[in-house]
């Protein structure tokens, strides 16, 4: 769903989608006619406009000449591209997918600081702007019997949402949300789903066991395979048209085999896709020559022929070059968890069995500084205790837990959290409502810090930010039952619930919660956070036990800044926890891949800076998203010529002036000297004469 409007100053178009992503397009001499015609591209809406130039956020851009079969690309290290007279469609890869159709000539330029992209014409030109949300709601529902065989049949149909069987399916925009699954007496699926499913001809044969089916689900989905169950079968993948078969290990080693296959084949597809229309200069592409793989040929052959070639590549030859996988989820293998699988495949998460061990040593530090705990010296309530387990983590950068127990180092999700996310995506809203609640005056410092952070982003992102203080139980209940995108609660949480001036409010007393996301920065807020998820929320940050007041302030401020810059809940909390010694006291509940807003960072990036003995600096960039996998990024560091796949780090050695220039032109979170900064704030320290 896309909504657009002309901004108050009549110089901008403001475009928003259901996933809170926002795009502002500035027009020079802008004249908006209204809804536009179709532009032969997959769009949700079009707008007819006239202007002499448009300014977009920084983006990758391709220009396609209509009728001449020509393609132009503004290379990452280019500053301008001149298009001769003709009819074009520009493909502009902003947070909301954008197309620009026009007739004539044009110049496409990047701003010197890479902050924006400008398309200019020699005179006022009528154009059609097309917009498409990157998030797609599941269009269909499949009914399956409550058996492993029924689930296998449903799993075979989930790949119907993948729009191509070429290597371009590595682009997340070509992988729509899979159909939902529900149980019933017989199998039932729309004809449109069955027609589009399992087009590759590949078959996955497994025993009829939920654990095996769950683990192989991501591989079956990506390969667009038909899943068949056979009693006592050895798991294997069949490629009938090339007469090949690839045997997999039985459980539990099956987890390793599936992870290796999916990561390797996905990676090779990412390299081969550069032979298609949306290629770029990838740093990793040189590996194709080493492996003697012909990308031009492989791009155009059938999926079975391509994968058969990949089978001849030893895993050892690529494993050290593989980008780190973005997400793994640990799922209880039973019928109740089946409903969650389409949501996990939408994120292309690896799926593992949940295993835990006992916490040892000082993994959760014993503390005795009770005078400084957020519970407050004036508080008499008891903080809820949580029995924590340590999950056995496998591959993946972020980790979700969809099983029993309260784990550390992962986000604890539920099937309900994923259902709630779809409900919020379908709502109509004009702005993102943020409420900061202060229920203890001794914690006013955090209120001031976070409110300022939210207000700084309010105008750019259309945030409606308000601060509420000293809410009674009734007032806090009304706030939680009202429609808000995010509530940042600062105060106390006890076994009876949130402490209010007139008593305690337990979330269990609410009929429902319409707050989409939250941060309960209070001691022992885990159970109240899980109750909010149970009653309607999507994701939130919580604490396991008592937290130091000073630490809560640091985590709260850092988390707020990352959240409003487009970081997901899990990634924002992971970085915010670095600021304090006892970071494991904080966790995320619900769908940790969820983000409050897309901001202007489609792919939030972090930078790590280390100083060398010769006075230069090592800059390592890391770009990935828990929501999507398969994109690439281009670091605007001095003399860089290459793009990198998300999940692959990019490392540069820069002098102080080069580093200062990079930070000033970037919009990234920076880890430096043991703390977390924002790049523009840190740039002045390196740009000055004194020590940074």
XYZ file of C-alpha atoms in Angstrom, residues 5-677:
673
model
C 0.710 13.816 -0.765
C 2.110 17.191 -1.743
C 4.033 18.699 1.196
C 2.935 22.013 2.682
C 5.613 23.988 0.837
C 4.443 22.611 -2.556
C 8.022 21.612 -3.436
C 7.990 18.017 -2.164
C 6.088 14.816 -2.627
C 5.833 12.799 0.599
C 5.359 9.066 -0.032
C 4.726 6.491 2.723
C 3.956 2.790 2.742
C 2.334 0.434 5.230
C 5.701 -0.548 6.705
C 6.399 3.030 7.905
C 8.972 3.611 5.159
C 8.935 7.211 3.952
C 10.309 8.910 0.839
C 10.513 12.628 0.104
C 10.988 13.723 -3.506
C 11.845 17.373 -4.054
C 10.831 18.928 -7.366
C 12.238 22.135 -8.833
C 9.303 23.992 -10.378
C 7.067 21.161 -9.215
C 3.531 20.941 -10.610
C 1.506 17.883 -9.565
C -1.324 16.894 -11.899
C -2.584 13.922 -9.895
C -2.685 10.133 -10.304
C -0.762 9.036 -13.379
C -1.076 6.279 -16.000
C 0.576 2.873 -15.915
C 4.316 2.844 -16.688
C 4.821 -0.861 -17.502
C 6.608 -1.452 -14.216
C 5.355 -3.216 -11.037
C 4.100 -0.221 -9.026
C 1.476 0.398 -6.366
C 0.674 3.937 -7.520
C 1.767 6.561 -10.051
C 1.766 10.375 -10.051
C 1.912 12.679 -13.072
C 4.184 15.659 -12.376
C 6.030 18.387 -14.255
C 9.388 19.771 -13.090
C 12.825 20.859 -14.264
C 14.601 18.605 -11.743
C 13.978 16.056 -8.995
C 16.038 15.400 -5.896
C 15.877 11.909 -4.375
C 17.724 10.403 -1.400
C 21.037 8.774 -2.288
C 20.283 5.641 -4.322
C 21.450 3.175 -6.946
C 19.966 4.175 -10.317
C 19.594 2.430 -13.692
C 18.211 4.048 -16.858
C 16.402 1.844 -19.394
C 15.877 3.181 -22.905
C 12.450 2.171 -24.149
C 12.467 0.714 -27.648
C 16.254 0.650 -28.061
C 17.159 -2.141 -25.647
C 19.842 0.037 -24.025
C 20.687 0.262 -20.359
C 22.679 2.951 -18.564
C 23.990 2.727 -15.017
C 25.330 5.488 -12.802
C 28.273 3.521 -11.478
C 28.940 3.802 -7.723
C 32.136 5.782 -8.292
C 30.579 8.048 -10.960
C 29.202 11.492 -10.096
C 27.096 12.104 -13.209
C 25.440 10.351 -16.136
C 24.185 12.137 -19.280
C 21.251 10.557 -21.123
C 20.828 11.494 -24.809
C 17.343 12.323 -26.184
C 15.012 9.366 -25.944
C 12.274 7.762 -23.881
C 13.408 6.343 -20.557
C 12.377 4.666 -17.354
C 14.737 5.313 -14.448
C 14.874 2.592 -11.799
C 15.741 4.397 -8.544
C 16.483 2.072 -5.653
C 15.268 4.145 -2.698
C 13.644 2.808 0.480
C 10.366 2.874 -1.451
C 11.027 1.536 -4.942
C 10.732 4.437 -7.394
C 10.462 4.668 -11.180
C 10.639 7.848 -13.269
C 9.370 7.778 -16.875
C 10.000 10.674 -19.258
C 10.821 11.636 -22.854
C 13.809 13.805 -23.692
C 17.326 14.155 -22.385
C 18.474 14.306 -18.778
C 21.466 14.416 -16.468
C 21.640 12.186 -13.382
C 24.038 13.462 -10.711
C 25.122 12.547 -7.229
C 25.597 15.249 -4.620
C 29.292 15.747 -3.707
C 28.631 14.326 -0.232
C 26.555 11.413 -1.650
C 23.553 12.570 0.371
C 21.180 12.824 -2.599
C 20.570 12.048 -6.259
C 19.413 14.734 -8.724
C 17.716 14.136 -12.091
C 17.609 17.352 -14.139
C 16.153 18.271 -17.546
C 17.052 21.112 -19.912
C 13.488 22.452 -19.598
C 10.298 21.743 -17.686
C 9.364 18.154 -18.469
C 6.227 16.125 -17.832
C 7.094 12.851 -16.088
C 5.389 9.921 -14.435
C 6.608 8.869 -10.988
C 5.811 5.296 -9.956
C 6.160 3.959 -6.415
C 6.153 0.430 -5.007
C 6.346 -0.617 -1.386
C 9.165 -3.039 -0.654
C 6.897 -4.857 1.766
C 4.229 -7.141 0.395
C 1.359 -8.563 2.372
C 0.666 -12.267 1.828
C -1.955 -12.448 -0.879
C -3.255 -15.948 -0.199
C -3.756 -18.579 2.517
C -3.094 -22.314 2.161
C -4.976 -24.843 4.276
C -3.067 -28.005 5.200
C -3.810 -31.112 7.272
C -2.220 -31.159 10.713
C 0.449 -33.699 9.707
C 4.051 -33.617 8.457
C 2.864 -34.794 5.029
C 0.312 -31.990 4.942
C 2.953 -29.467 5.906
C 5.278 -30.774 3.165
C 2.580 -30.168 0.572
C 1.985 -26.659 1.882
C 5.715 -25.961 1.959
C 5.915 -26.871 -1.738
C 3.476 -24.064 -2.524
C 5.080 -21.271 -0.472
C 7.613 -20.460 -3.203
C 4.749 -19.204 -5.387
C 5.601 -15.728 -4.049
C 9.058 -15.769 -5.711
C 8.729 -13.822 -8.953
C 11.560 -15.431 -10.946
C 13.661 -18.600 -11.004
C 16.726 -16.736 -12.330
C 19.615 -15.668 -10.072
C 17.771 -12.339 -9.690
C 15.652 -14.037 -7.015
C 18.497 -13.121 -4.666
C 17.088 -9.572 -4.781
C 14.506 -9.328 -1.975
C 12.196 -7.247 -4.178
C 11.665 -10.370 -6.284
C 10.714 -12.508 -3.288
C 7.204 -11.613 -2.163
C 5.692 -12.648 1.154
C 4.783 -16.359 1.012
C 1.140 -17.371 1.450
C 0.023 -17.967 5.018
C -0.561 -21.468 6.402
C -3.545 -22.635 8.426
C -4.609 -26.126 9.429
C -7.823 -27.829 8.322
C -9.241 -31.245 7.484
C -8.020 -31.248 3.864
C -5.472 -29.503 1.668
C -6.703 -26.400 -0.109
C -4.801 -23.723 -2.056
C -5.823 -21.130 -4.648
C -5.179 -22.141 -8.268
C -2.931 -19.096 -8.726
C -0.650 -20.378 -5.959
C -0.457 -23.902 -7.337
C 0.301 -22.597 -10.842
C 3.244 -20.530 -9.627
C 4.674 -22.989 -7.088
C 7.582 -25.395 -7.564
C 8.355 -24.167 -11.089
C 11.982 -25.272 -10.961
C 11.262 -29.005 -11.208
C 13.638 -29.610 -8.296
C 12.501 -32.133 -5.688
C 13.390 -32.344 -1.995
C 12.815 -35.775 -0.444
C 12.731 -36.034 3.373
C 11.254 -38.290 6.064
C 7.833 -37.201 7.406
C 9.196 -35.450 10.526
C 8.556 -31.870 11.597
C 12.165 -31.286 12.650
C 13.507 -32.289 9.231
C 10.828 -30.312 7.391
C 11.445 -27.165 9.457
C 15.209 -27.285 8.940
C 14.931 -27.816 5.173
C 12.112 -25.271 4.679
C 14.367 -22.280 3.764
C 16.286 -24.354 1.210
C 13.098 -25.775 -0.314
C 11.601 -22.285 -0.522
C 14.625 -20.682 -2.176
C 15.082 -23.564 -4.637
C 11.336 -23.444 -5.424
C 11.324 -27.185 -4.877
C 8.556 -29.735 -4.535
C 8.825 -31.358 -1.094
C 8.028 -35.059 -0.853
C 7.977 -37.197 2.295
C 9.015 -40.848 2.306
C 9.246 -43.039 5.436
C 12.842 -43.559 6.572
C 14.102 -41.536 3.608
C 17.612 -40.137 3.559
C 17.198 -36.394 2.887
C 18.213 -35.570 -0.679
C 17.707 -33.047 -3.455
C 16.805 -34.304 -6.930
C 17.510 -32.485 -10.196
C 15.551 -34.669 -12.652
C 16.256 -32.769 -15.889
C 20.029 -33.170 -15.435
C 19.829 -36.621 -13.813
C 21.605 -35.605 -10.616
C 20.917 -36.080 -6.936
C 22.532 -34.493 -3.892
C 22.323 -36.435 -0.640
C 22.051 -34.604 2.696
C 22.912 -35.913 6.155
C 20.091 -36.977 8.497
C 19.326 -34.939 11.613
C 21.078 -33.368 13.460
C 23.855 -32.966 10.851
C 21.164 -32.000 8.365
C 21.212 -28.526 9.950
C 24.829 -28.060 8.878
C 24.241 -29.374 5.354
C 21.219 -27.160 4.727
C 23.035 -24.098 6.041
C 26.025 -24.755 3.780
C 23.904 -25.424 0.690
C 21.701 -22.373 1.094
C 24.565 -19.992 1.880
C 26.776 -21.288 -0.951
C 24.106 -21.427 -3.662
C 22.602 -18.083 -2.669
C 26.073 -16.507 -2.754
C 26.915 -17.909 -6.178
C 23.559 -16.680 -7.503
C 24.445 -13.201 -6.180
C 27.642 -13.284 -8.246
C 26.046 -14.736 -11.383
C 23.165 -12.206 -11.373
C 25.664 -9.499 -12.378
C 25.388 -10.865 -15.912
C 21.761 -9.680 -15.870
C 20.289 -6.173 -16.243
C 20.977 -5.102 -12.650
C 24.667 -5.884 -12.387
C 27.275 -3.916 -10.467
C 31.012 -4.126 -9.778
C 31.068 -6.532 -6.842
C 34.253 -7.012 -4.848
C 33.422 -10.710 -4.562
C 32.989 -11.294 -8.324
C 36.645 -12.180 -8.898
C 35.891 -15.517 -7.247
C 33.986 -16.617 -10.357
C 37.216 -16.651 -12.367
C 38.990 -18.602 -9.639
C 36.181 -21.174 -9.699
C 36.055 -21.161 -13.513
C 32.354 -20.255 -13.553
C 30.883 -18.497 -16.606
C 28.345 -15.996 -15.229
C 26.954 -15.124 -18.677
C 26.106 -18.750 -19.394
C 24.866 -19.589 -15.907
C 22.543 -16.581 -15.804
C 20.580 -17.883 -18.799
C 20.432 -21.647 -18.151
C 17.678 -23.443 -16.221
C 17.754 -23.550 -12.400
C 18.604 -27.252 -12.452
C 21.520 -26.741 -14.849
C 22.808 -23.829 -12.784
C 22.585 -25.694 -9.479
C 24.129 -28.776 -11.004
C 27.153 -26.624 -11.839
C 27.218 -25.292 -8.286
C 27.299 -28.868 -6.966
C 30.754 -29.244 -8.507
C 32.110 -26.345 -6.400
C 33.535 -27.633 -3.086
C 32.198 -25.806 -0.056
C 35.770 -25.357 1.188
C 36.498 -23.260 -1.915
C 33.947 -20.595 -0.969
C 33.286 -20.825 2.767
C 35.765 -18.086 3.717
C 34.204 -15.731 1.154
C 30.578 -16.258 2.121
C 28.788 -13.205 3.547
C 27.603 -13.767 7.091
C 23.980 -14.903 7.020
C 21.645 -12.275 8.382
C 19.196 -14.299 10.496
C 18.647 -17.669 12.162
C 15.539 -18.727 14.073
C 15.255 -21.605 16.554
C 11.822 -23.190 16.296
C 10.050 -25.844 18.360
C 9.342 -28.626 15.801
C 5.629 -29.218 16.212
C 2.327 -28.514 14.484
C 1.750 -25.362 16.538
C 4.841 -23.750 14.985
C 3.850 -24.445 11.375
C 1.964 -21.153 11.135
C 5.213 -19.229 11.758
C 7.118 -20.718 8.804
C 5.838 -18.330 6.058
C 6.882 -15.338 8.176
C 10.374 -16.778 8.657
C 10.730 -17.576 4.957
C 9.703 -14.007 4.130
C 12.872 -12.982 6.004
C 14.773 -15.930 4.424
C 15.816 -17.037 7.896
C 17.750 -20.227 8.505
C 15.807 -22.543 10.822
C 17.411 -24.642 13.560
C 16.230 -26.815 16.420
C 16.217 -25.084 19.842
C 18.842 -26.441 22.254
C 19.990 -24.839 25.484
C 22.666 -25.188 28.148
C 23.031 -23.878 31.696
C 24.511 -20.449 32.247
C 27.970 -20.603 33.753
C 30.464 -18.270 35.378
C 29.755 -14.566 35.100
C 27.578 -14.614 31.988
C 24.995 -12.826 34.074
C 27.028 -10.721 36.479
C 26.133 -10.826 40.164
C 25.611 -7.238 41.258
C 25.345 -5.575 44.673
C 25.115 -1.881 43.736
C 21.483 -1.738 44.826
C 21.544 2.000 45.552
C 21.998 2.668 41.841
C 19.425 0.264 40.464
C 16.551 1.668 38.436
C 14.162 0.176 41.003
C 14.875 3.328 43.016
C 15.581 3.880 46.674
C 11.980 4.906 47.261
C 10.536 1.761 45.733
C 9.223 -1.055 47.858
C 7.926 -3.356 45.089
C 9.610 -6.598 44.178
C 11.181 -6.968 40.723
C 10.054 -10.081 38.823
C 12.733 -12.766 38.531
C 13.441 -14.570 35.246
C 15.001 -18.013 34.823
C 17.318 -17.579 31.865
C 18.800 -20.274 29.637
C 21.716 -20.127 27.217
C 20.796 -21.141 23.648
C 23.226 -23.085 21.496
C 23.585 -20.663 18.597
C 24.448 -21.787 15.094
C 25.143 -19.732 11.946
C 23.650 -16.283 11.571
C 24.232 -12.694 12.657
C 20.901 -12.183 14.448
C 19.002 -14.923 16.246
C 15.327 -15.435 17.029
C 13.815 -17.896 19.512
C 10.407 -19.436 18.806
C 10.400 -22.035 21.568
C 9.992 -22.443 25.323
C 12.365 -20.801 27.780
C 13.788 -17.315 28.302
C 17.066 -17.163 26.349
C 19.879 -14.612 26.313
C 21.570 -13.272 23.141
C 18.450 -13.787 20.987
C 15.058 -12.145 20.554
C 12.208 -14.137 22.046
C 9.369 -14.238 19.525
C 5.902 -15.740 19.207
C 3.614 -16.638 16.332
C 1.303 -13.898 17.606
C 4.005 -11.247 17.083
C 4.135 -12.073 13.369
C 0.340 -11.976 13.093
C 0.327 -8.606 14.843
C 2.846 -7.203 12.350
C 0.501 -7.927 9.449
C -2.350 -6.246 11.303
C -0.347 -3.060 11.756
C 0.759 -3.090 8.116
C -2.876 -3.003 7.068
C -3.765 0.032 9.169
C -4.189 3.569 7.825
C -2.030 6.221 9.456
C -0.714 9.648 8.490
C 2.209 9.807 10.909
C 4.257 7.710 13.297
C 3.030 8.345 16.835
C 5.744 8.189 19.536
C 4.984 8.598 23.231
C 7.663 9.013 25.888
C 6.276 8.158 29.329
C 8.106 9.328 32.460
C 6.644 7.867 35.638
C 9.479 8.767 38.001
C 10.926 12.322 38.215
C 14.332 10.951 39.287
C 14.750 9.622 35.744
C 14.055 12.914 33.960
C 17.529 12.820 32.401
C 16.582 9.962 30.095
C 13.294 11.625 29.170
C 15.135 14.761 28.044
C 17.742 12.823 26.053
C 15.386 10.518 24.195
C 12.683 13.126 23.591
C 15.300 15.351 21.961
C 16.444 12.475 19.737
C 12.906 11.712 18.596
C 12.121 15.403 18.025
C 15.234 15.868 15.893
C 13.902 13.264 13.463
C 10.244 14.302 13.760
C 10.034 16.695 10.831
C 11.982 14.547 8.389
C 10.048 11.363 9.219
C 6.652 12.838 10.148
C 6.940 11.666 13.741
C 4.283 12.793 16.200
C 6.309 12.968 19.436
C 4.766 13.749 22.828
C 5.973 13.367 26.410
C 3.613 12.111 29.126
C 4.469 12.314 32.831
C 3.145 10.767 36.060
C 0.436 8.692 34.375
C -2.067 7.021 36.653
C -3.023 3.392 36.115
C -6.100 4.431 34.101
C -4.157 6.939 31.998
C -1.367 4.449 31.255
C -3.946 1.782 30.366
C -5.639 4.167 27.920
C -2.294 4.989 26.334
C -1.450 1.310 25.826
C -4.908 0.647 24.387
C -4.609 3.549 21.943
C -2.946 3.541 18.507
C 0.736 4.409 18.833
C 3.708 3.259 16.796
C 6.108 3.324 19.754
C 6.007 3.881 23.522
C 9.240 4.561 25.421
C 8.430 3.890 29.082
C 10.790 5.262 31.756
C 9.997 4.255 35.304
C 9.625 1.193 37.514
C 8.274 -2.275 36.819
C 7.482 -4.710 39.633
C 5.763 -8.060 40.026
C 2.422 -6.216 40.083
C 3.143 -4.319 36.855
C 4.110 -0.741 36.021
C 4.360 1.503 39.079
C 2.025 4.503 38.801
C 1.228 7.324 41.274
C -1.978 5.512 42.318
C -0.763 1.897 42.256
C 0.412 -0.677 39.729
C -0.855 -1.502 36.251
C -0.517 -5.070 35.011
C -0.679 -5.509 31.252
C -2.687 -8.682 31.867
C -5.578 -6.434 32.933
C -5.815 -4.918 29.426
C -8.228 -6.407 26.914
C -5.899 -5.528 24.056
C -2.838 -3.470 23.216
C -2.744 -1.255 20.115
C 0.821 -0.030 20.681
C 2.877 -1.401 17.799
C 6.297 -1.329 19.489
C 7.806 -0.317 22.823
C 10.837 0.034 25.069
C 10.203 -0.734 28.734
C 13.341 0.773 30.282
C 12.518 -0.389 33.789
C 13.804 -3.138 36.063
C 12.473 -6.636 35.364
C 10.105 -5.669 32.529
C 10.371 -8.944 30.589
C 7.009 -10.417 31.589
C 5.101 -7.168 31.012
C 6.747 -6.941 27.592
C 5.684 -10.465 26.683
C 2.138 -9.605 27.799
C 2.144 -6.605 25.449
C 3.119 -8.940 22.582
C 0.386 -11.380 23.608
C -2.195 -8.586 23.532
C -1.272 -7.082 20.187
C 2.209 -5.533 19.962
C 4.828 -6.539 17.393
C 8.183 -6.002 19.105
C 9.774 -4.324 22.090
C 12.848 -3.975 24.273
C 12.788 -5.186 27.894
C 15.036 -5.979 30.856
C 15.512 -9.294 32.636
C 16.336 -7.943 36.083
C 17.404 -4.816 37.936
C 19.407 -2.321 35.887
C 21.678 0.515 36.919
C 20.120 3.935 36.426
C 23.189 5.294 34.626
C 23.276 2.250 32.359
C 19.574 2.571 31.572
C 20.132 6.158 30.445
C 23.008 5.167 28.121
C 21.117 2.242 26.609
C 17.906 4.253 26.260
C 19.534 7.157 24.417
C 21.580 4.968 22.056
C 18.644 2.673 21.335
C 16.415 5.662 20.543
C 18.901 7.110 18.060
C 19.403 3.816 16.232
C 15.698 3.069 16.131
C 14.709 6.348 14.452
C 17.488 5.847 11.896
C 15.909 2.639 10.598
C 17.695 -0.059 12.616
C 15.606 -3.107 13.526
C 14.826 -3.726 17.193
C 17.298 -6.578 17.537
C 20.141 -4.750 15.813
C 19.488 -1.471 17.641
C 19.499 -3.244 21.003
C 22.591 -5.237 20.090
C 24.527 -2.018 19.495
C 23.017 -0.159 22.452
C 24.016 -2.959 24.832
C 27.656 -2.432 23.889
C 27.626 0.801 25.869
C 27.373 -0.942 29.228
C 29.160 -3.809 30.921
C 25.952 -5.614 31.873
C 24.341 -5.518 28.439
C 22.889 -9.021 28.749
C 20.314 -7.555 31.126
C 18.543 -6.144 28.054
C 16.678 -8.136 25.410
C 14.114 -7.895 22.622
C 10.753 -9.670 22.604
C 8.444 -10.203 19.644
C 9.602 -9.905 16.050
C 13.108 -8.525 16.499
C 13.481 -7.988 12.730
C 10.795 -5.304 12.874
C 11.763 -1.637 12.533
C 9.958 1.430 13.823
C 10.574 3.297 10.573
C 12.564 2.887 7.427
C 14.079 6.319 8.019
C 16.334 7.247 5.129
C 18.522 4.193 5.680
C 17.250 1.288 3.647
C 20.209 -0.755 4.908
C 21.517 0.558 8.231
C 25.306 0.486 8.331
C 27.810 0.337 11.163
C 31.463 1.348 11.058
C 34.256 0.209 13.367
C 37.353 2.429 13.670
C 40.722 1.300 15.028
C 43.869 3.448 15.204
C 47.148 2.109 13.809
C 50.576 2.851 15.260
C 51.494 4.977 12.227
C 48.613 7.374 12.902
C 46.314 6.014 10.202
C 42.995 4.289 10.867
C 41.391 1.016 9.875
C 37.757 1.535 8.913
C 35.567 -1.578 8.700
C 32.053 -1.174 7.358
C 29.290 -3.666 7.997
C 25.962 -3.495 6.220
C 23.145 -5.994 6.643
C 19.483 -6.109 7.549
C 17.513 -8.688 9.503
C 14.567 -7.929 7.208
C 16.153 -8.549 3.809
C 19.063 -10.473 2.358
C 20.727 -10.282 -1.040
C 21.321 -6.552 -1.511
C 24.684 -4.839 -1.893
C 26.189 -1.577 -0.682
C 28.852 0.796 -1.979
C 31.219 2.330 0.632
C 32.065 5.925 -0.261
C 35.567 5.647 1.127
C 38.567 7.220 -0.594
C 39.435 5.558 -3.942
C 36.919 2.714 -3.512
C 35.643 1.203 -6.778
C 33.665 -1.800 -5.542
C 30.296 -2.705 -4.125
C 30.005 -5.401 -1.445
C 27.289 -7.919 -0.698
C 25.425 -7.221 2.505
C 26.947 -9.401 5.191
C 30.461 -8.980 3.769
C 32.627 -6.442 5.601
C 34.506 -3.767 3.672
C 37.856 -2.683 5.168
C 39.880 0.436 4.327
C 43.015 2.083 5.709
C 42.567 5.876 5.795
C 44.514 8.848 7.055
C 42.862 11.232 9.460
C 41.624 13.660 6.794
C 40.151 10.867 4.677
C 38.422 9.403 7.706
C 36.989 12.793 8.701
C 35.658 13.273 5.164
C 34.060 9.819 5.184
C 32.347 10.424 8.528
C 31.081 13.855 7.476
C 29.524 12.421 4.304
C 28.090 9.278 5.923
C 25.040 8.474 7.995
C 26.168 5.448 9.983
C 26.564 4.196 13.540
C 30.232 4.113 14.555
C 31.947 1.892 17.114
C 35.072 3.707 18.296
C 37.128 3.487 21.458
C 34.630 1.104 23.073
C 31.573 3.308 22.573
C 28.850 3.923 19.976
C 28.628 7.253 18.130
